[in-house]
Coordinates of C-alpha atoms and ligand atoms in Angstrom, one line a residue:
Chain A
M218 CA -60.6 -56.6 4.0
A219 CA -58.8 -56.2 0.6
L220 CA -55.1 -56.9 0.3
I221 CA -54.6 -53.7 -1.6
K222 CA -57.1 -50.9 -1.9
C223 CA -56.6 -47.7 -3.9
E224 CA -58.8 -44.8 -3.1
N225 CA -59.1 -41.8 -5.3
L226 CA -55.5 -42.3 -6.4
T227 CA -53.8 -39.7 -8.6
L228 CA -50.3 -40.5 -10.0
G229 CA -47.9 -38.6 -12.1
Y230 CA -44.4 -37.2 -12.4
E231 CA -43.3 -33.7 -11.3
G232 CA -46.8 -32.7 -10.5
R233 CA -48.1 -33.7 -14.0
P234 CA -50.8 -36.3 -13.5
V235 CA -50.7 -39.5 -15.6
V236 CA -53.6 -41.4 -13.9
T237 CA -56.4 -39.5 -12.0
G238 CA -59.1 -40.5 -9.5
L239 CA -58.4 -44.2 -9.5
N240 CA -60.4 -46.6 -7.3
F241 CA -59.9 -50.4 -7.2
E242 CA -59.0 -53.2 -4.9
V243 CA -57.3 -56.6 -5.0
N244 CA -58.6 -59.3 -2.7
E245 CA -57.1 -62.6 -1.6
G246 CA -57.0 -65.0 -4.5
D247 CA -58.0 -62.4 -7.2
Y248 CA -56.4 -62.4 -10.6
V249 CA -56.5 -58.8 -11.8
C250 CA -55.2 -57.7 -15.2
I251 CA -54.3 -54.1 -15.9
V252 CA -54.8 -53.2 -19.5
G253 CA -54.7 -50.0 -21.5
E254 CA -52.7 -48.2 -24.2
N255 CA -48.9 -47.6 -24.0
G256 CA -48.2 -44.6 -21.7
S257 CA -51.5 -44.8 -19.9
G258 CA -49.7 -45.3 -16.6
K259 CA -49.8 -49.0 -16.0
S260 CA -46.2 -49.3 -14.9
T261 CA -46.5 -46.1 -12.9
L262 CA -49.4 -47.6 -10.9
M263 CA -47.4 -50.7 -10.2
K264 CA -44.4 -48.6 -9.0
A265 CA -46.7 -46.6 -6.8
I266 CA -48.0 -49.8 -5.1
L267 CA -44.4 -50.8 -4.6
G268 CA -43.5 -47.5 -3.1
L269 CA -41.1 -46.5 -5.9
V270 CA -43.3 -43.6 -7.0
Q271 CA -45.2 -41.3 -4.5
P272 CA -48.8 -40.7 -5.3
L273 CA -49.8 -37.1 -6.0
S274 CA -53.0 -37.6 -4.1
G275 CA -55.2 -40.4 -2.8
Q276 CA -54.3 -43.5 -0.9
I277 CA -53.0 -47.0 -1.3
I278 CA -54.0 -49.1 1.7
F279 CA -52.6 -52.5 2.5
G280 CA -54.9 -54.9 4.4
D281 CA -55.1 -58.4 5.6
G282 CA -51.8 -58.1 7.4
L283 CA -50.0 -57.4 4.2
T284 CA -47.0 -55.1 4.4
Q285 CA -45.3 -53.4 1.4
N286 CA -42.2 -55.6 1.6
Q287 CA -44.4 -58.8 1.2
V288 CA -45.4 -57.8 -2.3
G289 CA -43.6 -59.9 -4.9
Y290 CA -42.6 -58.0 -8.0
L291 CA -41.6 -59.1 -11.5
P292 CA -40.3 -56.0 -13.3
Q293 CA -40.3 -55.3 -17.0
L294 CA -37.0 -56.7 -18.4
T295 CA -34.2 -54.3 -18.5
D296 CA -31.1 -54.4 -20.7
N297 CA -28.8 -53.9 -17.7
Q298 CA -29.3 -57.5 -16.7
R299 CA -28.7 -59.2 -20.0
D300 CA -24.9 -59.5 -19.5
F301 CA -24.9 -59.7 -15.7
P302 CA -22.7 -62.4 -14.3
A303 CA -25.0 -64.2 -11.8
T304 CA -26.2 -67.7 -11.3
V305 CA -29.9 -68.5 -11.1
R306 CA -29.4 -69.4 -7.5
E307 CA -27.8 -66.0 -6.7
V308 CA -30.7 -64.2 -8.4
V309 CA -33.4 -66.2 -6.7
Y310 CA -31.8 -65.9 -3.3
S311 CA -31.8 -62.1 -3.6
G312 CA -35.5 -62.3 -3.3
C313 CA -35.2 -63.5 0.3
I314 CA -33.4 -60.4 1.6
A315 CA -36.6 -58.6 2.4
G316 CA -37.4 -61.2 5.1
M317 CA -34.0 -61.3 6.8
G318 CA -34.2 -58.2 8.9
R319 CA -30.7 -57.1 9.8
R320 CA -29.0 -60.5 9.4
P321 CA -26.2 -60.3 6.8
F322 CA -26.1 -63.8 5.5
F323 CA -28.6 -66.4 4.3
G324 CA -29.7 -69.1 6.7
R325 CA -31.6 -72.4 6.5
R326 CA -34.9 -70.6 6.3
E327 CA -33.8 -68.7 3.2
K328 CA -32.4 -71.9 1.6
E329 CA -35.8 -73.5 2.0
I330 CA -37.7 -70.6 0.7
A331 CA -35.5 -70.3 -2.4
K332 CA -35.6 -74.0 -3.1
N333 CA -39.3 -74.1 -2.8
A334 CA -39.6 -71.2 -5.1
M335 CA -37.3 -72.8 -7.7
E336 CA -39.3 -76.0 -7.4
R337 CA -42.6 -74.3 -8.0
M338 CA -41.2 -72.6 -11.1
G339 CA -39.5 -75.8 -12.4
I340 CA -36.0 -74.3 -12.5
L341 CA -34.3 -76.3 -9.8
D342 CA -32.1 -78.0 -12.4
L343 CA -31.0 -74.6 -13.6
A344 CA -29.8 -73.4 -10.2
K345 CA -26.1 -73.4 -11.1
R346 CA -26.5 -72.0 -14.6
S347 CA -25.7 -68.5 -15.5
Y348 CA -28.6 -66.2 -15.7
R349 CA -27.4 -64.5 -18.9
D350 CA -27.2 -67.8 -20.8
L351 CA -30.9 -68.6 -20.3
S352 CA -33.7 -68.1 -22.8
G353 CA -36.1 -65.2 -22.2
G354 CA -38.7 -67.6 -20.9
Q355 CA -36.3 -69.2 -18.4
Q356 CA -35.1 -65.8 -17.3
Q357 CA -38.7 -64.7 -16.6
R358 CA -39.3 -67.8 -14.5
V359 CA -36.1 -67.1 -12.5
L360 CA -37.4 -63.6 -11.8
L361 CA -40.8 -65.0 -10.9
A362 CA -39.1 -67.4 -8.4
R363 CA -37.2 -64.4 -6.9
A364 CA -40.5 -62.6 -6.6
L365 CA -42.0 -65.6 -4.9
C366 CA -39.3 -65.5 -2.3
A367 CA -40.3 -62.0 -1.3
A368 CA -44.0 -62.5 -1.7
R369 CA -46.5 -63.9 0.8
K370 CA -49.9 -63.3 -0.7
I371 CA -49.6 -61.2 -3.8
L372 CA -47.5 -60.9 -7.0
L373 CA -47.2 -57.8 -9.2
L374 CA -46.2 -58.7 -12.8
D375 CA -45.3 -56.1 -15.3
E376 CA -45.8 -57.6 -18.8
P377 CA -44.5 -61.0 -17.9
V378 CA -44.8 -62.5 -21.4
S379 CA -43.6 -59.6 -23.5
G380 CA -40.8 -60.7 -25.8
L381 CA -41.4 -64.4 -25.1
D382 CA -42.0 -66.9 -27.9
P383 CA -45.5 -68.7 -28.0
K384 CA -44.4 -71.8 -26.2
A385 CA -42.6 -69.8 -23.4
T386 CA -45.7 -67.6 -23.2
I387 CA -48.0 -70.5 -22.5
E388 CA -45.6 -71.9 -19.9
M389 CA -45.4 -68.5 -18.2
Y390 CA -49.2 -68.2 -18.1
D391 CA -49.5 -71.8 -16.8
A392 CA -47.0 -71.0 -14.0
I393 CA -49.0 -67.9 -13.1
D394 CA -52.2 -69.9 -13.1
R395 CA -50.8 -72.5 -10.8
L396 CA -49.6 -69.8 -8.3
N397 CA -53.1 -68.2 -8.4
A398 CA -54.7 -71.6 -7.8
E399 CA -52.4 -72.0 -4.8
G400 CA -54.0 -68.8 -3.4
V401 CA -51.5 -66.1 -4.5
A402 CA -53.3 -63.0 -5.7
I403 CA -52.1 -61.7 -9.1
L404 CA -51.9 -58.2 -10.3
M405 CA -50.6 -58.3 -13.8
I406 CA -50.0 -55.8 -16.6
S407 CA -50.9 -57.3 -19.9
H408 CA -50.7 -56.3 -23.5
D409 CA -52.6 -59.3 -24.6
I410 CA -56.2 -58.3 -24.0
L411 CA -57.5 -61.7 -25.2
A412 CA -55.4 -63.6 -22.7
A413 CA -56.3 -61.1 -20.0
T414 CA -60.1 -61.7 -20.5
I415 CA -59.6 -65.4 -20.4
K416 CA -57.4 -65.6 -17.3
A417 CA -58.4 -62.7 -15.1
S418 CA -61.2 -62.5 -12.6
H419 CA -61.1 -58.7 -12.7
I420 CA -59.9 -56.1 -15.2
L421 CA -58.5 -52.6 -14.5
H422 CA -58.5 -50.5 -17.6
L423 CA -56.4 -47.3 -17.6
G424 CA -56.6 -44.7 -20.3
R425 CA -59.0 -41.8 -21.2
E426 CA -61.7 -43.7 -19.2
T427 CA -60.8 -45.9 -16.3
F428 CA -62.8 -49.0 -15.6
F429 CA -62.6 -51.5 -12.8
G430 CA -64.8 -54.5 -12.5
T431 CA -65.1 -58.3 -13.1
T432 CA -64.1 -59.6 -16.4
A433 CA -67.7 -60.2 -17.4
E434 CA -68.6 -56.6 -16.5
Y435 CA -65.7 -55.4 -18.5
E436 CA -66.7 -57.3 -21.6
A437 CA -70.1 -55.9 -21.4
S438 CA -69.0 -52.3 -20.9
R439 CA -68.4 -49.7 -23.6
T440 CA -64.8 -49.2 -22.6
G441 CA -64.1 -52.9 -22.8
R442 CA -66.0 -53.4 -26.1
E443 CA -64.1 -50.6 -27.8
F444 CA -60.7 -51.6 -26.5
M445 CA -61.3 -55.3 -27.5
A446 CA -62.5 -54.3 -31.0
A447 CA -59.5 -52.1 -31.6
P448 CA -56.9 -53.8 -33.8
Chain B
M233 CA 14.4 -63.6 -6.3
A234 CA 17.3 -62.9 -4.0
Q235 CA 17.1 -59.3 -5.1
I236 CA 13.5 -59.1 -4.3
L237 CA 14.1 -60.5 -0.8
E238 CA 16.8 -58.0 -0.3
Y239 CA 14.5 -55.2 -1.3
L240 CA 11.8 -56.6 1.1
S241 CA 14.2 -56.0 4.0
Y242 CA 13.7 -52.3 3.6
P243 CA 10.7 -51.1 5.6
F244 CA 9.5 -48.6 2.9
V245 CA 9.3 -51.5 0.4
R246 CA 7.4 -53.6 2.8
Y247 CA 5.0 -50.7 3.5
A248 CA 4.6 -50.2 -0.3
V249 CA 3.7 -53.9 -0.8
I250 CA 1.2 -54.0 2.1
V251 CA -0.5 -50.8 1.0
G252 CA -0.5 -51.9 -2.6
V253 CA -2.1 -55.2 -1.9
L254 CA -4.8 -53.6 0.3
I255 CA -5.6 -51.0 -2.3
A256 CA -5.8 -53.5 -5.1
L257 CA -8.1 -55.7 -3.0
C258 CA -10.5 -52.9 -2.1
S259 CA -10.7 -51.3 -5.4
S260 CA -11.3 -54.5 -7.3
L261 CA -14.1 -55.5 -4.9
L262 CA -16.0 -52.3 -5.5
G263 CA -15.0 -52.3 -9.2
V264 CA -17.4 -55.3 -9.9
T265 CA -20.4 -53.3 -8.6
L266 CA -19.3 -50.1 -10.3
V267 CA -18.9 -51.7 -13.7
L268 CA -22.2 -53.6 -13.5
K269 CA -24.1 -50.6 -12.2
R270 CA -22.6 -48.5 -15.0
F271 CA -21.1 -46.3 -12.3
S272 CA -17.6 -46.4 -13.6
F273 CA -17.7 -42.7 -14.3
I274 CA -17.9 -42.0 -10.5
G275 CA -14.5 -43.6 -9.9
D276 CA -13.1 -41.4 -12.7
G277 CA -14.8 -38.2 -11.6
L278 CA -13.7 -38.8 -8.0
S279 CA -10.1 -39.3 -8.9
H280 CA -10.0 -35.8 -10.4
V281 CA -11.7 -34.3 -7.4
A282 CA -9.2 -36.0 -5.2
F283 CA -6.4 -34.5 -7.2
G284 CA -7.9 -31.0 -6.7
A285 CA -8.2 -31.7 -3.0
V286 CA -4.6 -32.8 -2.6
A287 CA -3.5 -29.7 -4.3
A288 CA -5.6 -27.6 -2.0
A289 CA -4.3 -29.4 1.0
A290 CA -0.7 -28.8 -0.2
A291 CA -1.5 -25.2 -0.8
M292 CA -2.9 -24.9 2.8
K293 CA 0.3 -26.6 4.0
L294 CA -1.6 -29.3 5.8
T295 CA 0.7 -31.9 7.3
D296 CA -2.0 -34.6 7.1
Q297 CA -3.6 -34.2 3.8
T298 CA -6.1 -37.0 4.3
V299 CA -8.0 -34.8 6.8
L300 CA -9.1 -32.6 3.9
V301 CA -9.0 -35.0 1.0
L302 CA -11.1 -37.8 2.4
P303 CA -14.1 -35.6 3.4
V304 CA -14.0 -33.6 0.2
T305 CA -13.9 -36.8 -1.9
V306 CA -16.7 -38.5 0.1
L307 CA -18.9 -35.4 -0.3
S308 CA -18.2 -35.3 -4.0
A309 CA -19.1 -39.0 -4.3
V310 CA -22.5 -38.3 -2.8
L311 CA -23.0 -35.3 -5.2
L312 CA -21.8 -37.1 -8.3
L313 CA -24.1 -40.0 -7.6
R314 CA -27.1 -37.6 -7.2
T315 CA -26.2 -35.8 -10.4
G316 CA -25.6 -39.0 -12.4
K317 CA -29.0 -40.4 -11.4
R318 CA -31.2 -37.4 -11.4
A319 CA -30.3 -35.2 -14.3
K320 CA -31.4 -37.3 -17.3
V321 CA -30.2 -34.6 -19.7
K322 CA -26.6 -33.6 -19.6
G323 CA -25.9 -35.7 -16.4
D324 CA -22.7 -37.0 -17.8
A325 CA -21.7 -33.5 -19.1
M326 CA -22.2 -32.2 -15.5
I327 CA -19.8 -34.8 -14.1
A328 CA -17.2 -34.2 -16.8
M329 CA -17.5 -30.5 -15.9
I330 CA -17.0 -31.1 -12.2
S331 CA -14.1 -33.4 -12.6
V332 CA -12.3 -31.3 -15.2
S333 CA -12.7 -28.2 -13.1
A334 CA -11.2 -29.9 -10.1
L335 CA -8.3 -31.0 -12.2
A336 CA -7.7 -27.4 -13.5
L337 CA -8.2 -25.9 -10.1
G338 CA -5.7 -28.3 -8.6
Y339 CA -3.1 -27.6 -11.2
L340 CA -3.6 -23.9 -10.7
L341 CA -3.2 -24.1 -6.9
M342 CA 0.0 -26.1 -7.3
H343 CA 1.3 -23.4 -9.5
L344 CA 0.3 -20.5 -7.2
F345 CA 1.4 -22.2 -4.0
P346 CA 4.4 -24.4 -5.0
V347 CA 5.4 -26.9 -2.3
S348 CA 8.9 -27.4 -3.8
G349 CA 10.9 -25.8 -6.5
N350 CA 9.8 -28.5 -9.0
V351 CA 6.1 -27.9 -9.7
S352 CA 5.8 -30.1 -12.8
G353 CA 7.4 -32.9 -10.8
D354 CA 4.9 -32.5 -8.0
V355 CA 2.0 -32.4 -10.5
C356 CA 3.3 -35.5 -12.1
T357 CA 3.6 -37.3 -8.8
T358 CA 0.1 -36.5 -7.8
L359 CA -1.3 -37.5 -11.2
F360 CA 0.7 -40.6 -11.8
G361 CA 1.8 -41.5 -8.2
S362 CA 5.4 -42.0 -9.4
T363 CA 7.2 -42.4 -6.1
S364 CA 4.8 -41.5 -3.4
I365 CA 4.2 -45.2 -2.6
L366 CA 7.8 -45.5 -1.7
T367 CA 7.8 -42.7 0.8
L368 CA 5.0 -44.0 3.0
T369 CA 5.3 -43.6 6.7
A370 CA 4.2 -46.2 9.3
A371 CA 1.2 -43.8 10.1
D372 CA 0.2 -43.9 6.4
V373 CA 0.2 -47.6 6.4
R374 CA -1.9 -47.7 9.6
L375 CA -4.5 -45.4 8.1
C376 CA -4.6 -47.4 4.9
A377 CA -5.0 -50.6 6.9
W378 CA -7.9 -49.2 8.9
L379 CA -9.7 -47.8 5.9
S380 CA -9.2 -51.0 3.9
A381 CA -10.4 -53.1 6.9
A382 CA -13.5 -50.9 7.0
V383 CA -14.1 -51.3 3.3
L384 CA -13.7 -55.1 3.5
V385 CA -15.9 -55.6 6.6
L386 CA -18.7 -53.5 5.1
F387 CA -18.4 -55.2 1.7
V388 CA -18.6 -58.7 3.3
L389 CA -21.5 -57.8 5.7
F390 CA -23.5 -56.2 2.9
Y391 CA -22.4 -58.6 0.2
H392 CA -25.8 -60.0 -0.5
R393 CA -27.5 -56.7 -0.4
I394 CA -24.9 -55.1 -2.7
F395 CA -25.6 -57.9 -5.1
A396 CA -29.4 -57.4 -4.9
V397 CA -29.1 -53.6 -5.5
T398 CA -26.6 -54.1 -8.3
F399 CA -28.7 -56.7 -10.1
D400 CA -32.0 -54.9 -9.8
E401 CA -32.4 -51.7 -7.9
D402 CA -36.2 -51.4 -8.4
F403 CA -36.9 -54.9 -7.1
S404 CA -34.7 -54.3 -4.0
Q405 CA -36.4 -51.1 -3.2
A406 CA -39.8 -52.6 -3.8
T407 CA -39.1 -55.3 -1.3
G408 CA -38.2 -52.8 1.4
M409 CA -34.5 -52.2 0.9
R410 CA -33.4 -48.6 1.0
A411 CA -31.6 -48.8 -2.4
D412 CA -30.5 -45.2 -2.2
R413 CA -28.7 -45.9 1.0
Y414 CA -26.8 -48.7 -0.5
N415 CA -25.9 -46.5 -3.5
M416 CA -24.6 -44.0 -1.0
L417 CA -22.6 -46.7 0.9
I418 CA -21.1 -47.8 -2.4
A419 CA -20.2 -44.2 -3.3
V420 CA -18.6 -43.5 0.1
L421 CA -16.6 -46.7 -0.1
V422 CA -15.4 -45.8 -3.6
A423 CA -14.4 -42.4 -2.3
A424 CA -12.3 -44.0 0.5
V425 CA -10.7 -46.3 -2.0
V426 CA -9.9 -43.5 -4.4
V427 CA -8.2 -41.6 -1.6
L428 CA -6.2 -44.6 -0.7
A429 CA -5.3 -45.4 -4.3
M430 CA -3.9 -41.9 -4.8
N431 CA -0.8 -43.3 -3.0
L432 CA -0.3 -46.2 -5.3
V433 CA -1.1 -45.1 -8.8
G434 CA -1.9 -41.4 -8.5
S435 CA -5.2 -39.9 -9.4
L436 CA -5.2 -40.3 -13.2
L437 CA -4.8 -44.1 -13.1
I438 CA -7.2 -45.0 -10.3
S439 CA -10.0 -45.9 -12.7
A440 CA -7.8 -48.5 -14.2
L441 CA -7.4 -50.1 -10.8
V442 CA -11.1 -50.1 -10.3
I443 CA -12.3 -51.3 -13.7
F444 CA -9.7 -53.6 -15.2
P445 CA -9.9 -56.5 -12.7
A446 CA -13.7 -56.5 -12.8
L447 CA -13.8 -56.5 -16.6
S448 CA -11.1 -59.3 -16.7
A449 CA -13.0 -61.5 -14.3
M450 CA -16.2 -61.1 -16.2
R451 CA -14.5 -62.5 -19.3
L452 CA -13.8 -65.7 -17.4
F453 CA -16.6 -66.3 -14.9
R454 CA -20.4 -66.3 -14.8
S455 CA -21.5 -66.0 -11.2
F456 CA -21.3 -62.9 -9.1
L457 CA -19.3 -64.6 -6.4
S458 CA -16.7 -66.1 -8.7
V459 CA -16.4 -62.8 -10.6
T460 CA -15.9 -60.9 -7.3
V461 CA -13.3 -63.4 -6.0
C462 CA -11.5 -63.6 -9.3
S463 CA -11.4 -59.9 -9.6
A464 CA -9.9 -59.5 -6.1
V465 CA -7.3 -62.2 -6.7
L466 CA -6.3 -60.9 -10.1
S467 CA -6.0 -57.4 -8.8
V468 CA -3.8 -58.3 -6.0
V469 CA -1.6 -60.5 -8.2
C470 CA -1.3 -57.7 -10.8
A471 CA -0.4 -55.2 -8.1
V472 CA 2.3 -57.3 -6.6
L473 CA 3.7 -58.2 -10.0
G474 CA 3.6 -54.6 -11.1
M475 CA 5.4 -53.4 -8.0
A476 CA 8.0 -56.1 -8.3
V477 CA 8.7 -55.2 -12.0
S478 CA 8.8 -51.5 -11.2
I479 CA 11.3 -52.0 -8.3
L480 CA 13.5 -54.3 -10.4
A481 CA 13.3 -52.3 -13.6
G482 CA 13.1 -48.9 -12.1
T483 CA 9.9 -48.0 -13.9
P484 CA 7.1 -45.8 -12.3
V485 CA 5.0 -47.9 -9.9
G486 CA 1.5 -46.7 -10.8
A487 CA 2.0 -47.0 -14.6
T488 CA 3.6 -50.4 -14.3
V489 CA 0.8 -51.8 -12.1
V490 CA -1.8 -50.5 -14.6
A491 CA 0.1 -51.9 -17.5
V492 CA 0.1 -55.3 -15.9
D493 CA -3.6 -55.0 -15.2
A494 CA -4.2 -54.1 -18.9
A495 CA -2.1 -57.1 -20.0
A496 CA -4.1 -59.4 -17.7
F497 CA -7.3 -58.1 -19.3
L498 CA -6.0 -58.9 -22.7
V499 CA -5.1 -62.4 -21.6
C500 CA -8.5 -62.9 -20.0
Y501 CA -10.2 -61.5 -23.1
V502 CA -8.4 -64.0 -25.4
I503 CA -9.2 -66.9 -23.0
G504 CA -12.8 -65.8 -22.8
A505 CA -13.1 -65.5 -26.6
V506 CA -11.5 -68.9 -27.2
R507 CA -13.8 -70.5 -24.7
G508 CA -16.7 -68.7 -26.2
V509 CA -18.1 -66.9 -23.2
Ligands
ADP846 N1 -39.6 -41.5 -14.6 C1 -40.5 -40.8 -15.3 N2 -40.5 -39.4 -15.3 C2 -41.4 -38.7 -16.0 N3 -42.4 -39.2 -16.7 C3 -42.5 -40.6 -16.7 C4 -41.5 -41.4 -16.0 N4 -41.9 -42.7 -16.2 C5 -42.9 -42.7 -17.1 N5 -43.3 -41.4 -17.3 C6 -44.4 -41.0 -18.2 O1 -45.6 -41.5 -17.6 C7 -46.5 -42.0 -18.5 C8 -47.0 -43.4 -18.1 O2 -45.9 -44.2 -18.3 P1 -46.0 -45.8 -17.9 O3 -46.6 -45.9 -16.6 O4 -44.6 -46.4 -18.1 O5 -47.0 -46.3 -19.0 P2 -47.4 -47.8 -19.4 O6 -46.7 -48.8 -18.5 O7 -48.9 -47.9 -19.3 O8 -47.0 -48.0 -20.9 C9 -45.9 -41.9 -19.9 O9 -46.4 -40.7 -20.5 C10 -44.4 -41.7 -19.5 O10 -43.8 -40.9 -20.5
MG847 MG1 -45.1 -50.3 -18.9

């Protein structure tokens, strides 16, 4: 069974649809890229999967024992956080709260999860640094580590490389690749169609026409050819 | 020093110090979250609502004003939070409207139903808390202690969750936390603190008590925990210092405490600028 399956999903705000009749699924180990023009509803879809936006119609089904609070999420960067006084450790630990039930304080289990996540993202040496003093690439890796603390099997990434310099972009893609190789399914919004077709196993295209299929199918499709040819 | 010790032998001075410290502590803890969440306006709006409620309670000749003021302020906190979040357009104007109406209505009520012969004196006391902290009864102090204890316990128990919601509401909600409930908790706690702080600094100066220590602490520290602790310590020290000065120099308590808070902010600002934070 699929980790996440969307059936005939229509999304929008205040009754006004943004995405209509969407069907796709994400299976264990998949690497799905969501592409499409600005305003086509990519972030909205992600928020719907996370339960932040209610679907107008249709269904989002979680399978394979996945529950909604086991989805890791890397949001688009917001300005609010740029001057926030918090250490890397504090930010990463906050990803563990979902798994704590009603316990008020972190225990040994959370310490291990957080340490493991920081290790995998290569930020263990930054633990005591202030989040706001880090470079954009480092900040993204901190947020990815936080997402890992919450996630079991799947990560949702909203434009993880936007605003990063080329070196940080490559590092970020490598980190995501490693996680995917370890068996974590990836659902990523990307502006970079070239990188998407290189990295992804499946492509979900939102826009006037929606498309969902393997990357090879997408490259052969009319939607895909037109979108990739556009400047 | 001897003079201060002598003053401390009076119960009303001791009460004032206890209540002042508790209020300073609670307001500064919540202040960090309010400032970081860009919710400072709620503290300000609520203080005006609380003023209106106090005036209404006085007009109704209630002996225990908190019975009316606390529920009204908590309810307004919930409403203000809703308006501030929902209405993208004119949300801030709405809040300004509510708070300024409460202010006007309060003043009107105080005029129509004067409690004493000196209306402007009463208004001044409610707005700037000039002497009310020195007229506390043991019952006031008990109520204040209970409310502060509740604020402190809730803050400590939910500390990590408050951090998570403050840092990134969407992420918290996506991982199964009910972010709106925590916003509500924060708003209710702020309402309680505003009602308490009316005693110390009066309704117009409450925002200062909430915002200054947090802003000062942020100049000096870079982790959430150290900012929270520093803010609490700074706030308590400023409150005690301010009250001591006001007793010795005979200046109004609320205004003196706020002046000390402002001075502390300037010092922190300069230290922060020198260290290049
Ligand atoms: N909170 C909101 N309320 C109303 N409309 C919104 C909201 N968020 C996004 N939209 C609208 O929904 C559409 C899709 O937005 P979004 O999902 O952010 O697009 P993308 O991420 O693909 O650029 C846009 O037209 C946007 O204006
Ligand atoms: Mg987007």
